[in-house]
Amino acid sequence: MKAWKRTTLVLLIAGCAALTGCSSSESPKEALLNALAKTNDAKTFTYTGSFTIDDIRLPETPGTATNQEALLKAALPMLLKGAVIQVRGVVQQEPRHAELTLDAKLGTGDVKLSLTVPMIITADRLYMKMPDIPGLGVPQEAAGKFVVIDAKKLAEEQGGANAMADGSIVRLSEDTLKALFDSLDEKTYFSEPKAADVKDVPEGYKADRFVRMTVDESQADEAMTAIAGKAIPQIIDLILKNEAYMKALSVTEAQLEAAKKELTADKLKQGTTIKAMDVTGGIQDDYLTFESGHVQLDSTDAAKGIKLDAHFELTRGNLNETVKFDYEEPKGAVPLDRLQDWLAPDGAK
């Protein structure tokens, strides 16, 4: 979610976008980054979309497990394969209020589960309504009620920053995306498809320009080498130089330095293989108003790694217009620590 402040980098990108727009002189990579920055600066917008898991395999977990954990582990692949998660929401920057509702249909055949999970985000708090479905392990005291996470209080207790209020996570996500894109060769991975070649576009949607980033199986080795050799070190250095980022992520300098040594191209290739990956953005009036994508990953070791085949689409609208909310800030929400007490085993309380 977007907050109110911007880093110098994002201000520069947004300023360039405002001056030049998404004209033909912009490269596809520049157009996509500029459109994203301008969209994140919008005062308000609404969005709808979906995320579908076409296939999934979870890694085996070592050690013993309780009966409930074993049952959950066995049920998860059946529930997640074929899962369709519809999303809808509203974002308002000032005063800060954002909503996200997940409508999930999980499972196939005889194993099916449907649930709706609304979430509300303010400057200091995140509210999530717990589903009231038997068998999910949600305490009866919390089922059907909103649980609140006090981000400001949590940050004070952990000695970090309130990332929801200062926008650290949003700025970091933008900087991370830029580093990832910059590590990939423009001519190899970025293109401008014709409208007829873009799938999942809502009826009546017309973009001024489509931009696509694609990595196929033949390019996977080269792409992972570029990401590990350029993007990951750049992202870690960016976090190391920004105290707000470090506080928001609750990481130390030693942990980041260790990650830089660990996340090498060879290590990444040992665990995961990119079968296919593409992300397409639709740009209208310099705003990123449509996104779709497909990712297909596999692991080199079926027992230890994950297999995932999924696709998504997202459409934004009502930018900088008056928006309506489905929820007000809940009163009498259950504090997170109370929920944790209810979930803890009797001996751990």
Tab-separated table of N, CA and C in Angstrom, residues 91-163:
chain	number	residue	atom	x	y	z
A	91	VAL	N	-8.212	2.384	-2.064
A	91	VAL	CA	-7.076	3.037	-1.412
A	91	VAL	C	-7.317	4.543	-1.378
A	92	GLN	N	-7.144	5.119	-0.196
A	92	GLN	CA	-7.214	6.580	-0.019
A	92	GLN	C	-5.994	6.996	0.787
A	93	GLN	N	-5.292	8.003	0.294
A	93	GLN	CA	-4.055	8.404	0.953
A	93	GLN	C	-4.273	9.286	2.181
A	94	GLU	N	-5.215	10.211	2.107
A	94	GLU	CA	-5.387	11.192	3.191
A	94	GLU	C	-6.855	11.495	3.401
A	95	PRO	N	-7.403	11.209	4.596
A	95	PRO	CA	-6.755	10.450	5.662
A	95	PRO	C	-6.576	8.991	5.265
A	96	ARG	N	-5.569	8.371	5.808
A	96	ARG	CA	-5.183	7.038	5.391
A	96	ARG	C	-6.282	6.017	5.670
A	97	HIS	N	-6.765	5.374	4.606
A	97	HIS	CA	-7.759	4.317	4.755
A	97	HIS	C	-7.714	3.462	3.499
A	98	ALA	N	-7.453	2.180	3.680
A	98	ALA	CA	-7.428	1.258	2.553
A	98	ALA	C	-8.176	-0.010	2.931
A	99	GLU	N	-8.813	-0.602	1.940
A	99	GLU	CA	-9.555	-1.834	2.163
A	99	GLU	C	-9.153	-2.882	1.134
A	100	LEU	N	-9.114	-4.110	1.580
A	100	LEU	CA	-8.842	-5.243	0.710
A	100	LEU	C	-9.748	-6.384	1.143
A	101	THR	N	-10.508	-6.926	0.214
A	101	THR	CA	-11.365	-8.073	0.501
A	101	THR	C	-10.938	-9.236	-0.379
A	102	LEU	N	-10.662	-10.365	0.258
A	102	LEU	CA	-10.290	-11.584	-0.448
A	102	LEU	C	-11.480	-12.530	-0.451
A	103	ASP	N	-11.913	-12.941	-1.623
A	103	ASP	CA	-12.947	-13.969	-1.774
A	103	ASP	C	-12.267	-15.193	-2.367
A	104	ALA	N	-12.047	-16.194	-1.530
A	104	ALA	CA	-11.273	-17.357	-1.954
A	104	ALA	C	-12.156	-18.579	-2.126
A	105	LYS	N	-11.945	-19.265	-3.231
A	105	LYS	CA	-12.569	-20.565	-3.479
A	105	LYS	C	-11.437	-21.571	-3.595
A	106	LEU	N	-11.321	-22.419	-2.586
A	106	LEU	CA	-10.208	-23.348	-2.488
A	106	LEU	C	-10.670	-24.772	-2.742
A	107	GLY	N	-9.764	-25.566	-3.315
A	107	GLY	CA	-10.033	-26.981	-3.477
A	107	GLY	C	-10.784	-27.340	-4.730
A	108	THR	N	-10.757	-28.629	-5.053
A	108	THR	CA	-11.476	-29.173	-6.203
A	108	THR	C	-12.121	-30.489	-5.797
A	109	GLY	N	-13.026	-30.980	-6.606
A	109	GLY	CA	-13.663	-32.259	-6.322
A	109	GLY	C	-14.467	-32.226	-5.045
A	110	ASP	N	-14.221	-33.209	-4.183
A	110	ASP	CA	-14.957	-33.317	-2.924
A	110	ASP	C	-14.397	-32.422	-1.829
A	111	VAL	N	-13.193	-31.884	-2.040
A	111	VAL	CA	-12.556	-31.035	-1.027
A	111	VAL	C	-12.657	-29.582	-1.477
A	112	LYS	N	-13.627	-28.856	-0.958
A	112	LYS	CA	-13.840	-27.466	-1.357
A	112	LYS	C	-14.068	-26.593	-0.134
A	113	LEU	N	-13.631	-25.354	-0.242
A	113	LEU	CA	-13.785	-24.410	0.853
A	113	LEU	C	-13.891	-23.006	0.282
A	114	SER	N	-14.873	-22.253	0.735
A	114	SER	CA	-15.034	-20.855	0.312
A	114	SER	C	-14.988	-19.960	1.537
A	115	LEU	N	-14.283	-18.856	1.436
A	115	LEU	CA	-14.232	-17.918	2.542
A	115	LEU	C	-13.981	-16.514	2.038
A	116	THR	N	-14.436	-15.540	2.818
A	116	THR	CA	-14.240	-14.126	2.526
A	116	THR	C	-13.492	-13.493	3.690
A	117	VAL	N	-12.414	-12.790	3.381
A	117	VAL	CA	-11.583	-12.178	4.421
A	117	VAL	C	-11.410	-10.693	4.116
A	118	PRO	N	-12.129	-9.798	4.805
A	118	PRO	CA	-11.923	-8.353	4.629
A	118	PRO	C	-10.746	-7.869	5.484
A	119	MET	N	-10.005	-6.904	4.959
A	119	MET	CA	-8.915	-6.267	5.697
A	119	MET	C	-9.030	-4.754	5.559
A	120	ILE	N	-8.679	-4.060	6.619
A	120	ILE	CA	-8.722	-2.595	6.644
A	120	ILE	C	-7.370	-2.095	7.139
A	121	ILE	N	-6.835	-1.099	6.476
A	121	ILE	CA	-5.531	-0.554	6.849
A	121	ILE	C	-5.654	0.944	7.070
A	122	THR	N	-5.207	1.401	8.238
A	122	THR	CA	-5.127	2.831	8.533
A	122	THR	C	-3.657	3.187	8.717
A	123	ALA	N	-3.385	4.392	9.177
A	123	ALA	CA	-1.994	4.816	9.344
A	123	ALA	C	-1.265	3.985	10.385
A	124	ASP	N	-1.989	3.502	11.405
A	124	ASP	CA	-1.336	2.807	12.515
A	124	ASP	C	-1.812	1.386	12.750
A	125	ARG	N	-2.898	0.989	12.114
A	125	ARG	CA	-3.470	-0.320	12.444
A	125	ARG	C	-3.878	-1.094	11.194
A	126	LEU	N	-3.826	-2.416	11.356
A	126	LEU	CA	-4.321	-3.315	10.332
A	126	LEU	C	-5.375	-4.215	10.966
A	127	TYR	N	-6.547	-4.269	10.356
A	127	TYR	CA	-7.647	-5.088	10.850
A	127	TYR	C	-7.913	-6.215	9.847
A	128	MET	N	-8.135	-7.424	10.371
A	128	MET	CA	-8.479	-8.547	9.510
A	128	MET	C	-9.611	-9.339	10.158
A	129	LYS	N	-10.672	-9.571	9.399
A	129	LYS	CA	-11.807	-10.316	9.928
A	129	LYS	C	-11.532	-11.800	9.817
A	130	MET	N	-11.596	-12.497	10.957
A	130	MET	CA	-11.308	-13.918	10.988
A	130	MET	C	-12.491	-14.707	10.446
A	131	PRO	N	-12.235	-15.687	9.583
A	131	PRO	CA	-13.341	-16.483	9.037
A	131	PRO	C	-13.986	-17.363	10.108
A	132	ASP	N	-15.267	-17.541	9.998
A	132	ASP	CA	-16.014	-18.380	10.949
A	132	ASP	C	-16.340	-19.697	10.256
A	133	ILE	N	-15.305	-20.537	10.131
A	133	ILE	CA	-15.455	-21.815	9.440
A	133	ILE	C	-14.907	-22.928	10.333
A	134	PRO	N	-15.718	-23.888	10.701
A	134	PRO	CA	-15.248	-25.001	11.538
A	134	PRO	C	-14.085	-25.744	10.876
A	135	GLY	N	-13.129	-26.152	11.704
A	135	GLY	CA	-12.006	-26.925	11.194
A	135	GLY	C	-10.786	-26.117	10.836
A	136	LEU	N	-10.913	-24.782	10.777
A	136	LEU	CA	-9.761	-23.942	10.440
A	136	LEU	C	-8.887	-23.637	11.646
A	137	GLY	N	-9.351	-23.985	12.819
A	137	GLY	CA	-8.553	-23.735	14.011
A	137	GLY	C	-8.670	-22.333	14.559
A	138	VAL	N	-9.637	-21.543	14.059
A	138	VAL	CA	-9.846	-20.194	14.582
A	138	VAL	C	-10.633	-20.291	15.880
A	139	PRO	N	-10.127	-19.721	16.982
A	139	PRO	CA	-10.850	-19.769	18.258
A	139	PRO	C	-12.252	-19.184	18.118
A	140	GLN	N	-13.209	-19.798	18.790
A	140	GLN	CA	-14.586	-19.344	18.688
A	140	GLN	C	-14.733	-17.901	19.143
A	141	GLU	N	-13.868	-17.480	20.096
A	141	GLU	CA	-13.942	-16.112	20.600
A	141	GLU	C	-13.590	-15.077	19.520
A	142	ALA	N	-12.823	-15.522	18.497
A	142	ALA	CA	-12.382	-14.591	17.453
A	142	ALA	C	-13.099	-14.810	16.128
A	143	ALA	N	-13.753	-15.956	15.952
A	143	ALA	CA	-14.398	-16.280	14.675
A	143	ALA	C	-15.442	-15.231	14.306
A	144	GLY	N	-15.342	-14.717	13.097
A	144	GLY	CA	-16.291	-13.728	12.612
A	144	GLY	C	-16.037	-12.319	13.115
A	145	LYS	N	-14.939	-12.132	13.852
A	145	LYS	CA	-14.625	-10.817	14.404
A	145	LYS	C	-13.344	-10.271	13.771
A	146	PHE	N	-13.171	-8.947	13.841
A	146	PHE	CA	-11.947	-8.326	13.371
A	146	PHE	C	-10.852	-8.468	14.423
A	147	VAL	N	-9.657	-8.846	13.973
A	147	VAL	CA	-8.466	-8.848	14.809
A	147	VAL	C	-7.625	-7.651	14.395
A	148	VAL	N	-7.061	-6.942	15.369
A	148	VAL	CA	-6.305	-5.735	15.068
A	148	VAL	C	-4.829	-5.916	15.394
A	149	ILE	N	-3.989	-5.468	14.471
A	149	ILE	CA	-2.547	-5.400	14.689
A	149	ILE	C	-2.181	-3.929	14.827
A	150	ASP	N	-1.700	-3.551	15.983
A	150	ASP	CA	-1.297	-2.168	16.231
A	150	ASP	C	0.148	-2.004	15.763
A	151	ALA	N	0.327	-1.510	14.542
A	151	ALA	CA	1.658	-1.412	13.953
A	151	ALA	C	2.556	-0.450	14.724
A	152	LYS	N	1.989	0.631	15.216
A	152	LYS	CA	2.780	1.605	15.960
A	152	LYS	C	3.305	0.997	17.253
A	153	LYS	N	2.429	0.305	17.986
A	153	LYS	CA	2.827	-0.336	19.245
A	153	LYS	C	3.843	-1.441	18.992
A	154	LEU	N	3.609	-2.213	17.930
A	154	LEU	CA	4.519	-3.304	17.594
A	154	LEU	C	5.899	-2.782	17.241
A	155	ALA	N	5.944	-1.685	16.502
A	155	ALA	CA	7.226	-1.098	16.124
A	155	ALA	C	7.983	-0.597	17.346
A	156	GLU	N	7.258	0.008	18.285
A	156	GLU	CA	7.896	0.499	19.509
A	156	GLU	C	8.459	-0.647	20.334
A	157	GLU	N	7.719	-1.750	20.413
A	157	GLU	CA	8.176	-2.904	21.200
A	157	GLU	C	9.392	-3.574	20.576
A	158	GLN	N	9.464	-3.566	19.245
A	158	GLN	CA	10.562	-4.229	18.557
A	158	GLN	C	11.695	-3.278	18.200
A	159	GLY	N	11.527	-2.015	18.542
A	159	GLY	CA	12.571	-1.040	18.265
A	159	GLY	C	12.705	-0.690	16.800
A	160	GLY	N	11.646	-0.918	16.039
A	160	GLY	CA	11.685	-0.612	14.615
A	160	GLY	C	10.836	0.589	14.278
A	161	ALA	N	10.514	0.719	13.001
A	161	ALA	CA	9.708	1.847	12.530
A	161	ALA	C	8.320	1.355	12.143
A	162	ASN	N	7.360	2.243	12.225
A	162	ASN	CA	6.005	1.927	11.790
A	162	ASN	C	5.957	2.072	10.276
A	163	ALA	N	6.183	0.948	9.579
A	163	ALA	CA	6.281	0.991	8.120
A	163	ALA	C	4.970	1.395	7.464
